[in-house]
XYZ file of C-alpha atoms in Angstrom:
208
model
C 0.171 -0.040 0.246
C 1.160 3.271 -1.346
C -0.616 5.376 1.174
C -0.158 4.891 4.997
C -3.724 3.939 6.671
C -2.664 5.917 9.871
C -1.717 8.972 7.723
C -5.477 9.213 6.488
C -8.071 11.509 7.832
C -11.390 10.253 10.264
C -13.527 10.897 7.384
C -11.103 9.124 4.847
C -10.458 6.280 7.218
C -13.421 5.680 8.330
C -14.762 5.386 4.538
C -11.778 3.214 3.677
C -13.276 0.990 6.254
C -16.800 0.919 5.456
C -15.952 -0.071 1.828
C -15.852 -3.293 0.393
C -11.807 -3.230 0.409
C -10.626 -6.165 2.701
C -8.265 -3.341 4.453
C -8.646 -1.727 6.954
C -10.769 -3.788 9.564
C -10.863 -5.016 12.738
C -7.207 -5.073 13.438
C -6.231 -1.689 12.086
C -9.163 -0.443 14.276
C -7.789 -2.084 17.413
C -4.344 -0.235 16.266
C -6.346 2.775 16.248
C -7.782 2.753 19.600
C -4.589 1.805 21.254
C -3.104 4.526 19.480
C -5.935 7.047 21.313
C -5.965 5.579 24.191
C -2.030 6.393 24.664
C -2.766 9.745 23.163
C -4.965 10.313 25.893
C -2.564 9.428 28.325
C -0.208 11.906 27.051
C -2.744 14.258 27.183
C -3.629 14.099 31.005
C 0.381 13.554 31.996
C 1.062 16.494 29.683
C -2.084 18.807 31.465
C -1.024 17.770 34.726
C 2.608 18.213 34.676
C 2.101 21.715 33.365
C -0.415 22.630 36.220
C 1.929 20.354 38.814
C 3.138 22.481 42.233
C 5.676 19.822 43.201
C 8.396 19.899 40.810
C 9.476 16.201 41.327
C 5.350 15.080 40.156
C 6.239 17.212 37.326
C 9.142 15.423 36.392
C 7.120 11.932 36.984
C 4.470 13.260 34.358
C 6.305 14.325 32.025
C 7.915 11.012 31.704
C 4.940 9.847 31.605
C 4.105 12.064 29.140
C 7.003 10.993 27.082
C 6.460 6.851 27.146
C 3.259 7.658 26.270
C 4.043 9.525 22.782
C 6.041 6.549 22.317
C 3.096 4.030 22.496
C 0.678 6.266 20.388
C 3.596 6.233 17.727
C 3.837 1.992 18.241
C -0.061 1.636 17.993
C 0.236 3.689 14.574
C 2.424 2.154 12.858
C 0.483 -1.513 14.074
C -2.691 0.066 11.907
C -0.426 -0.603 8.901
C 1.023 -3.468 9.977
C -2.045 -5.132 10.320
C -3.269 -4.065 6.717
C 0.188 -5.466 5.250
C -0.083 -8.602 7.111
C -3.503 -9.592 5.824
C -3.314 -8.810 2.162
C -1.449 -11.614 1.292
C -3.573 -13.819 3.780
C -6.261 -12.706 1.646
C -4.954 -13.762 -1.743
C -4.067 -17.055 -0.267
C -7.050 -17.585 0.600
C -8.741 -16.845 -2.994
C -6.361 -19.794 -4.360
C -7.396 -23.327 -5.549
C -7.577 -25.364 -2.228
C -5.233 -28.041 -4.104
C -2.749 -25.369 -5.259
C 0.641 -26.513 -3.868
C 1.613 -25.943 -0.696
C -1.465 -23.943 -0.189
C -2.098 -25.578 3.452
C 1.209 -24.326 4.745
C 1.106 -20.954 2.764
C -2.156 -20.375 4.590
C -0.885 -21.566 8.347
C 2.179 -19.463 7.879
C 0.208 -16.246 6.824
C -2.721 -16.761 9.241
C -0.139 -16.802 11.872
C 1.437 -13.667 10.561
C -1.469 -12.238 10.455
C -2.099 -13.378 14.100
C 0.971 -11.795 15.242
C 0.177 -8.360 14.630
C -3.120 -8.048 16.984
C -0.648 -10.314 19.457
C 1.780 -7.166 19.301
C -1.045 -4.789 20.170
C -2.452 -6.543 23.121
C 1.358 -6.490 24.680
C 1.227 -2.577 23.741
C -1.923 -2.727 25.472
C -0.395 -4.262 28.598
C 2.124 -1.029 28.470
C -0.381 1.437 28.341
C -2.511 -0.454 31.602
C 0.494 0.092 33.130
C 0.943 3.613 32.683
C -2.674 4.344 33.438
C -2.193 3.020 36.631
C 0.812 5.350 37.640
C -1.469 8.360 36.249
C -4.052 7.714 37.995
C -2.301 9.127 41.232
C -0.689 11.763 39.585
C -3.170 13.239 37.283
C -5.309 16.643 37.796
C -8.562 15.533 39.290
C -10.056 17.706 36.126
C -8.527 14.820 33.941
C -9.522 12.217 35.769
C -12.469 11.544 33.152
C -9.697 11.340 30.272
C -7.759 8.884 32.104
C -10.936 6.722 32.480
C -11.797 6.886 29.094
C -8.117 6.239 28.574
C -8.385 2.907 30.381
C -12.078 2.072 28.379
C -10.502 2.624 24.984
C -7.367 0.350 25.807
C -10.140 -2.557 27.205
C -11.500 -2.224 23.981
C -8.381 -2.268 22.005
C -7.318 -5.574 23.620
C -11.087 -6.919 23.433
C -10.354 -6.218 20.011
C -6.934 -7.555 19.201
C -7.761 -10.653 20.875
C -10.509 -11.589 18.578
C -8.096 -10.908 15.552
C -5.787 -13.325 17.203
C -8.315 -15.919 17.457
C -9.708 -15.531 13.935
C -6.473 -16.313 12.699
C -5.407 -19.523 14.910
C -8.752 -20.628 14.924
C -8.166 -23.028 11.753
C -4.509 -24.323 12.996
C -5.189 -25.192 16.645
C -3.149 -28.222 16.430
C -0.174 -26.324 15.733
C 1.870 -25.491 18.149
C 2.114 -21.601 17.367
C -0.928 -21.005 17.080
C -2.071 -22.977 20.632
C 0.995 -20.398 22.145
C -0.721 -17.345 20.518
C -3.913 -18.821 22.050
C -2.639 -19.382 25.347
C -0.743 -15.919 25.672
C -3.630 -13.813 24.337
C -6.155 -15.364 26.727
C -3.872 -14.472 29.700
C -3.301 -11.025 28.180
C -6.605 -10.090 27.448
C -8.023 -11.462 30.972
C -5.154 -9.478 32.885
C -5.827 -6.381 31.103
C -9.449 -6.869 31.644
C -9.047 -6.648 35.089
C -6.648 -3.682 35.159
C -8.430 -1.445 32.814
C -11.703 -2.201 35.157
C -9.682 -1.449 38.323
C -8.745 1.958 36.962
C -12.108 2.913 35.476
C -14.149 2.169 38.769
C -11.377 4.052 40.955
C -12.087 7.090 38.425
C -15.427 6.624 38.786
C -15.468 6.605 42.682
C -13.074 9.356 42.743
C -15.171 11.545 40.606
C -18.758 10.614 42.629
C -16.612 11.296 45.741
């Protein structure tokens, strides 16, 4: 693909998503959600840091903002990585089933495609860890943004997990596919628990 999906406007991206084209799809959307979550983390850290009265807290928040920016860029890169991994797989599925090496090609390309959302799941773990740190240092006026970042991160993780499983499902006798599924479910369960904890804490603080 000559034009990067991550460089499209919101209008263009959603139009491409709604079209009959094979990409972007759910995996790219999951990566976009991850980037949005990291962006909210960066905003909360930047604004809170600018208002911090304690210089030490300001330094902590500045470092958090820097980390969030790195996570945002990594997530954005996975929007295109997901599409680039899926395109050859979609072409392979169109080949005759009796084509030489067809089954092995599908297995290889499916696991390659599943590896991208698995990488996103790992990245969501880094975002969640950052959210847990921001929870205590963020300005009260920005707590809702931290909660929103947690909700979006959880959605990104759920979407990423489904995109791993759709690729491993036909190859459950394969050792690598089973390992992908094991790691996916472990990461998704952990992320769900931790993101929910952040959201619940934000709700409690906003209601107090």
